[in-house]
Coordinates of C-alpha atoms and ligand atoms in Angstrom, one line a residue:
Chain A
M99 CA 0.0 0.0 0.0
A100 CA 1.2 3.5 -0.8
T101 CA 2.0 5.7 2.1
P102 CA 0.8 9.3 2.1
D103 CA 3.4 11.6 0.5
P104 CA 5.2 13.6 3.2
I105 CA 6.2 16.4 0.7
L106 CA 2.6 17.5 0.1
S107 CA 1.5 19.5 3.1
L108 CA -2.0 19.1 4.4
P109 CA -4.1 22.2 5.1
P110 CA -4.0 23.1 8.8
G111 CA -6.6 21.3 11.0
L112 CA -6.6 18.1 8.9
E113 CA -5.1 14.8 9.8
A114 CA -4.2 11.9 7.6
A115 CA -5.6 8.4 8.4
K116 CA -3.5 6.7 11.0
S117 CA -4.6 3.1 10.8
E118 CA -2.2 0.6 9.4
V119 CA -2.9 -2.8 7.9
L120 CA -1.2 -5.6 9.8
P121 CA 0.4 -8.6 8.1
P122 CA -1.8 -11.7 8.0
L123 CA -1.7 -14.0 11.1
I124 CA -1.1 -17.1 9.1
N125 CA 1.5 -16.2 6.6
I126 CA 1.6 -19.1 4.2
K127 CA 2.0 -18.1 0.6
P128 CA -0.4 -20.4 -1.2
I129 CA -3.1 -19.8 1.4
N130 CA -2.7 -16.1 1.1
W131 CA -2.8 -16.3 -2.6
F132 CA -6.0 -18.3 -2.4
F133 CA -7.6 -15.8 -0.1
D134 CA -6.4 -12.9 -2.2
L135 CA -7.8 -14.4 -5.3
N136 CA -11.2 -14.7 -3.6
R137 CA -11.0 -11.2 -2.4
A138 CA -10.0 -9.9 -5.8
M139 CA -13.0 -11.5 -7.4
S140 CA -15.5 -10.1 -4.9
L141 CA -14.4 -6.6 -4.1
W142 CA -17.3 -4.8 -2.5
P143 CA -17.2 -1.0 -3.0
V144 CA -18.9 1.3 -0.6
T145 CA -21.8 3.5 -1.9
F146 CA -19.9 6.7 -1.5
G147 CA -19.8 9.6 -4.0
L148 CA -18.5 13.1 -3.5
A149 CA -19.2 14.9 -6.7
C150 CA -19.8 14.6 -10.4
C151 CA -17.5 11.6 -10.8
A152 CA -19.9 9.6 -8.8
I153 CA -22.2 9.7 -11.8
E154 CA -19.7 7.6 -13.6
M155 CA -19.4 5.2 -10.7
M156 CA -23.2 4.7 -10.9
S157 CA -22.9 4.2 -14.6
V158 CA -20.2 1.6 -14.2
S159 CA -22.3 -0.4 -11.9
M160 CA -25.4 -0.4 -14.1
A161 CA -26.2 -2.7 -17.0
R162 CA -24.2 -1.2 -19.8
F163 CA -20.8 -1.4 -18.2
D164 CA -21.8 -3.9 -15.5
M165 CA -19.1 -4.0 -13.0
A166 CA -20.9 -7.1 -11.6
R167 CA -19.2 -9.1 -14.4
F168 CA -15.9 -8.6 -12.5
G169 CA -17.2 -9.3 -9.0
A170 CA -17.6 -5.8 -7.7
E171 CA -21.3 -5.4 -7.9
V172 CA -22.4 -5.3 -4.3
F173 CA -22.3 -1.6 -3.3
R174 CA -22.4 -1.6 0.4
P175 CA -24.2 1.2 2.2
S176 CA -22.0 0.6 5.3
I177 CA -18.3 1.1 5.1
R178 CA -17.9 -1.8 7.6
Q179 CA -19.0 -4.3 5.0
A180 CA -17.0 -2.9 2.2
D181 CA -13.4 -3.3 1.2
L182 CA -13.0 -0.9 -1.7
M183 CA -13.4 2.8 -1.3
M184 CA -13.8 4.6 -4.5
V185 CA -13.2 8.3 -3.8
T186 CA -15.2 9.7 -6.6
G187 CA -15.1 13.4 -6.6
T188 CA -13.9 16.5 -4.9
V189 CA -12.7 16.0 -1.3
T190 CA -13.6 19.3 0.3
R191 CA -12.0 20.4 3.5
K192 CA -15.3 20.3 5.2
L193 CA -15.8 16.6 4.3
A194 CA -12.2 15.5 4.6
P195 CA -12.4 14.5 8.3
T196 CA -15.4 12.3 7.5
V197 CA -13.6 10.6 4.6
V198 CA -10.6 9.8 6.9
R199 CA -13.0 8.5 9.5
L200 CA -14.8 6.3 7.0
Y201 CA -11.5 4.9 5.9
E202 CA -10.5 4.1 9.4
Q203 CA -13.8 2.3 10.0
M204 CA -13.2 0.0 7.0
P205 CA -12.1 -3.5 8.0
A206 CA -8.7 -4.5 6.5
P207 CA -7.8 -5.5 3.9
K208 CA -8.9 -2.3 2.3
Y209 CA -8.3 -0.6 -1.0
V210 CA -8.7 2.9 -2.1
M211 CA -9.3 4.0 -5.7
A212 CA -8.9 7.8 -6.4
C213 CA -11.3 8.4 -9.2
G214 CA -11.0 11.6 -11.2
N215 CA -8.7 14.5 -11.2
C216 CA -10.3 16.1 -8.2
A217 CA -9.5 13.1 -6.0
I218 CA -6.0 12.8 -7.5
S219 CA -4.8 16.4 -7.2
G220 CA -7.7 18.8 -6.7
G221 CA -8.4 18.9 -10.4
P222 CA -10.1 22.1 -11.7
F223 CA -10.3 23.4 -8.2
K224 CA -6.6 23.7 -7.7
F225 CA -5.6 27.3 -8.0
E226 CA -3.8 29.8 -5.9
G227 CA -5.7 31.0 -3.0
Q228 CA -8.3 28.2 -3.0
Y229 CA -9.6 27.6 0.5
G230 CA -12.1 24.7 0.3
V231 CA -10.5 21.7 -1.4
V232 CA -8.0 19.1 -0.4
E233 CA -5.6 18.8 -3.2
G234 CA -5.4 15.1 -3.6
V235 CA -7.0 12.4 -1.4
D236 CA -3.6 10.8 -1.2
Q237 CA -2.7 13.4 1.4
L238 CA -5.3 11.8 3.7
L239 CA -5.4 8.1 2.7
P240 CA -3.0 5.6 1.2
V241 CA -4.3 5.3 -2.4
D242 CA -3.9 2.1 -4.4
V243 CA -4.9 3.2 -7.8
Y244 CA -5.4 6.5 -9.5
V245 CA -7.9 6.7 -12.3
P246 CA -7.5 10.0 -14.2
G247 CA -10.1 11.9 -16.1
C248 CA -12.7 14.6 -15.5
P249 CA -14.7 12.5 -15.1
P250 CA -13.0 9.2 -16.0
R251 CA -14.9 7.0 -18.5
P252 CA -16.6 4.0 -17.0
E253 CA -14.1 1.8 -18.9
A254 CA -11.3 3.6 -17.1
I255 CA -12.9 2.9 -13.8
L256 CA -13.2 -0.8 -14.8
E257 CA -9.5 -0.7 -15.6
G258 CA -8.8 0.7 -12.2
L259 CA -10.7 -2.2 -10.7
F260 CA -8.6 -4.6 -12.8
F261 CA -5.4 -2.9 -11.5
I262 CA -6.5 -3.6 -7.9
Q263 CA -7.2 -7.2 -8.8
E264 CA -3.8 -7.4 -10.4
K265 CA -2.3 -5.9 -7.3
L266 CA -3.9 -8.6 -5.2
T267 CA -3.2 -11.6 -7.4
S268 CA -0.2 -10.4 -9.5
R269 CA -1.9 -11.2 -12.8
R270 CA -4.5 -9.7 -15.1
W271 CA -7.6 -11.8 -15.3
W272 CA -9.4 -10.1 -18.2
P273 CA -8.6 -9.7 -21.9
K274 CA -7.1 -6.4 -22.9
P275 CA -9.5 -4.3 -24.8
Q276 CA -9.0 -4.1 -28.5
E277 CA -7.3 -1.1 -29.8
L278 CA -9.2 1.2 -32.1
P279 CA -8.0 1.3 -35.6
P280 CA -5.8 4.3 -36.1
D281 CA -7.3 7.4 -37.5
P282 CA -6.6 7.9 -41.2
A283 CA -3.9 10.5 -41.6
P284 CA -5.4 13.9 -42.3
A285 CA -3.5 14.2 -45.6
A286 CA -5.1 10.9 -46.9
K287 CA -8.5 12.3 -45.9
G288 CA -7.9 15.4 -48.0
K289 CA -7.0 13.4 -51.1
K290 CA -10.4 11.7 -51.3
Chain B
M234 CA -53.9 50.9 -7.4
T235 CA -52.1 47.9 -8.6
E236 CA -50.2 45.6 -6.3
I237 CA -46.9 47.0 -7.4
E238 CA -47.9 50.6 -6.7
K239 CA -49.1 49.5 -3.3
L240 CA -45.7 47.9 -2.6
I241 CA -43.9 51.0 -3.7
Q242 CA -46.0 53.1 -1.4
R243 CA -45.3 50.8 1.4
F244 CA -41.5 51.1 0.7
K245 CA -41.8 54.8 0.7
Q246 CA -43.6 54.7 4.0
A247 CA -40.8 52.7 5.5
G248 CA -38.3 55.3 4.5
A249 CA -36.7 53.7 1.5
Y250 CA -33.7 55.4 0.1
V251 CA -34.0 54.4 -3.5
I252 CA -36.9 52.9 -5.3
S253 CA -36.4 51.5 -8.8
N254 CA -38.7 50.1 -11.4
H255 CA -37.2 47.4 -13.5
N256 CA -38.0 45.8 -16.8
F257 CA -39.0 42.4 -15.7
K258 CA -38.3 40.8 -19.1
K259 CA -34.8 42.1 -19.1
E260 CA -33.8 42.1 -15.5
G261 CA -36.0 39.6 -13.9
L262 CA -37.1 42.1 -11.3
T263 CA -40.2 44.3 -11.0
V264 CA -39.3 46.6 -8.1
S265 CA -36.4 47.0 -5.9
A266 CA -35.8 49.2 -3.0
V267 CA -32.8 50.2 -1.0
I268 CA -33.9 50.4 2.6
D269 CA -32.4 50.9 6.0
A270 CA -31.3 47.8 7.9
S271 CA -33.7 48.7 10.7
Q272 CA -36.7 48.4 8.4
L273 CA -35.8 45.1 7.0
K274 CA -37.7 42.9 9.4
T275 CA -40.9 44.9 9.3
L276 CA -40.9 44.9 5.5
A277 CA -40.1 41.2 5.3
K278 CA -43.0 40.5 7.6
D279 CA -45.3 42.5 5.3
L280 CA -44.1 40.6 2.3
Y281 CA -44.6 37.4 4.1
R282 CA -48.2 38.3 4.8
Q283 CA -48.7 39.1 1.2
G284 CA -47.6 35.6 0.2
Y285 CA -44.0 36.3 -0.8
S286 CA -41.2 33.8 -0.1
L287 CA -37.5 34.5 0.3
L288 CA -35.6 33.3 -2.7
D289 CA -32.1 34.1 -1.7
L290 CA -29.7 36.5 0.0
S291 CA -26.7 37.6 -1.8
T292 CA -23.8 39.7 -0.5
L293 CA -21.6 41.9 -2.5
E294 CA -18.6 43.8 -1.2
V295 CA -18.4 47.3 -2.7
K296 CA -16.4 50.4 -1.9
E297 CA -19.1 51.7 0.3
G298 CA -19.5 48.6 2.4
F299 CA -21.6 45.4 2.0
L300 CA -24.7 45.3 -0.2
L301 CA -27.1 42.6 0.9
T302 CA -29.8 41.8 -1.7
Y303 CA -32.8 39.9 -0.6
H304 CA -35.0 38.5 -3.4
F305 CA -38.6 37.7 -2.9
D306 CA -41.1 36.1 -5.2
K307 CA -44.6 34.7 -5.2
F308 CA -45.5 31.2 -6.3
E309 CA -48.7 32.2 -8.0
K310 CA -47.4 34.7 -10.6
P311 CA -44.1 36.2 -11.7
G312 CA -43.0 39.4 -10.1
R313 CA -39.7 39.1 -8.3
I314 CA -38.8 42.0 -6.0
A315 CA -35.6 42.9 -4.3
L316 CA -34.8 44.6 -1.0
R317 CA -31.3 45.9 -0.7
V318 CA -29.5 46.9 2.4
L319 CA -26.1 48.6 2.5
L320 CA -24.0 47.9 5.6
E321 CA -21.3 50.5 6.0
G322 CA -18.3 50.6 8.3
P323 CA -16.3 47.9 9.9
G324 CA -18.1 45.0 11.6
P325 CA -21.1 44.7 9.3
I326 CA -24.2 43.5 11.1
A327 CA -27.7 43.0 9.8
P328 CA -30.9 41.8 11.4
S329 CA -31.7 38.2 10.9
L330 CA -34.9 37.2 9.0
Y331 CA -34.9 33.8 10.7
E332 CA -38.1 34.4 12.6
I333 CA -40.0 35.3 9.4
F334 CA -38.5 33.0 6.9
Q335 CA -36.7 30.1 8.6
G336 CA -34.7 29.3 5.5
A337 CA -33.0 32.6 5.8
E338 CA -30.9 31.0 8.5
W339 CA -28.8 29.1 5.9
H340 CA -28.4 32.1 3.6
E341 CA -27.2 34.1 6.4
R342 CA -24.7 31.5 7.5
E343 CA -23.4 31.4 4.0
S344 CA -22.9 35.2 4.0
H345 CA -21.2 35.0 7.3
D346 CA -18.9 32.3 6.0
F347 CA -17.7 34.2 3.0
F348 CA -17.9 37.8 4.0
G349 CA -18.0 37.9 7.8
V350 CA -21.3 39.7 7.9
K351 CA -23.0 39.1 11.2
F352 CA -26.8 38.6 11.6
A353 CA -28.3 39.6 14.9
G354 CA -30.9 37.1 15.9
N355 CA -29.6 34.1 13.9
P356 CA -29.7 31.3 16.4
N357 CA -27.0 29.3 14.8
L358 CA -24.4 31.4 13.1
I359 CA -21.8 28.6 12.6
P360 CA -20.1 27.8 9.3
L361 CA -22.4 26.3 6.7
L362 CA -20.0 25.5 3.8
L363 CA -16.6 26.1 5.4
P364 CA -15.1 23.7 7.9
D365 CA -15.9 24.4 11.5
D366 CA -12.3 25.2 12.4
F367 CA -11.7 27.5 9.5
Q368 CA -9.1 30.1 10.7
A369 CA -8.3 32.4 7.8
P370 CA -10.3 35.7 7.3
P371 CA -13.5 35.3 5.2
P372 CA -12.3 34.0 1.9
L373 CA -14.3 36.2 -0.4
R374 CA -13.2 39.5 1.1
K375 CA -11.4 41.6 -1.5
N376 CA -8.5 43.8 -1.1
P377 CA -9.7 47.4 -0.7
E378 CA -8.1 48.8 -3.8
S379 CA -9.8 46.4 -6.1
L380 CA -13.3 47.2 -5.0
T381 CA -15.8 48.9 -7.3
S382 CA -18.2 51.6 -6.2
L383 CA -21.9 51.1 -6.2
A384 CA -22.4 53.6 -8.9
A385 CA -20.4 51.5 -11.3
L386 CA -22.7 48.6 -10.9
K387 CA -25.7 50.1 -12.6
L388 CA -28.0 48.2 -10.3
F389 CA -31.0 50.5 -10.3
G390 CA -33.1 50.5 -13.5
S391 CA -35.2 53.7 -13.6
Y392 CA -34.9 55.0 -10.1
E393 CA -36.2 57.5 -7.7
I394 CA -33.8 58.7 -5.0
L395 CA -35.3 59.7 -1.7
S396 CA -32.2 60.4 0.3
S397 CA -29.4 62.9 -0.2
R398 CA -26.8 60.4 1.0
W399 CA -27.8 58.0 -1.8
E400 CA -27.9 60.9 -4.3
T401 CA -24.2 61.2 -3.7
I402 CA -23.5 57.5 -3.8
I403 CA -25.4 56.9 -7.1
N404 CA -24.3 60.0 -8.9
S405 CA -20.7 59.8 -7.8
K406 CA -18.2 59.7 -10.6
V407 CA -17.2 56.2 -11.7
E408 CA -13.4 55.9 -11.7
N409 CA -12.5 52.3 -12.2
I410 CA -14.5 49.7 -14.0
S411 CA -12.4 46.7 -14.3
Ligands
SF4_153 S1 -12.7 15.3 -11.6 FE1 -14.1 16.5 -12.8 S2 -15.9 15.2 -13.0 FE2 -14.7 14.4 -11.3 S3 -15.5 15.3 -9.5 FE3 -13.8 16.6 -10.2 S4 -14.8 18.2 -11.5 FE4 -16.2 16.5 -11.2

């Protein structure tokens, strides 16, 4: 798990999450691998959206993109039953203590996905003299995967989920999406 | 006498400083009046009795002080009106409309958050949008040199001025429009 970056300074009055994840009691590699595989295939996200990016999180769990295909369909209304926190949106200073508290209430093993530019770095709200936004949720919580975009496409959020699964089991389980055919060169277009 | 005329008469009775008629189609307002802060509560109560509801409270920092604008409207038919109050001098304080329109409490808390305007009678003047432990001065306060004067804002459609103080404010020369 990534540790919060000490170089970035938190706004006064805020504290980063303190809880740490202990190593497993029974530390036998094949057993751990088996449990991790099971975990990876049923990551339960928490129903938790902070701003506009949450719309994409809803979309990714609905029929068209259907996150359920990859085991992450059960959105839990209680953080105590979840193991994936998708920070979708702007972390404001007002809400930051609550986000930290929610993270600390989550039972380990726990994973954090920073969805969208706001959660990664403050996004469009990062400017000189801003007073209301935490510039990056990684100042508060250890983040496992960053999904950039404003907002990220649902496919990108799925990729983020695959990264967490890969992190747990050290392999990618799903086929790589097909690349789009390259755009015809502008010159060739003109000739027609 | 139409309803609007009645309102204007009521504003005059309450010692309004400026009364303006607006073009509703263009400006979204029918009448606006600049009144004294001490008259705010009685006028708001009157409007409440006539079926008006409070839409919003906006605060604007200008050279002369803080201009609070209260918008009122009716649900039955269009006809938005505005009451404006200018708070001059340091430590701006206005009466709270909480007892008449309970929703005003939040609008006032927002104003207090961002401009430091105090509202006498608001039972819960704690930060609404800013964190509870916010230390810095109110974030939307401008630096005094960059403020515009009220005259530059062209707020008052076709107006009638009833106070000499406001005559000077509105007719003062506009130096900087940035
Ligand atoms: S990254 Fe963009 S879409 Fe996402 S919460 Fe921020 S502003 Fe909204």
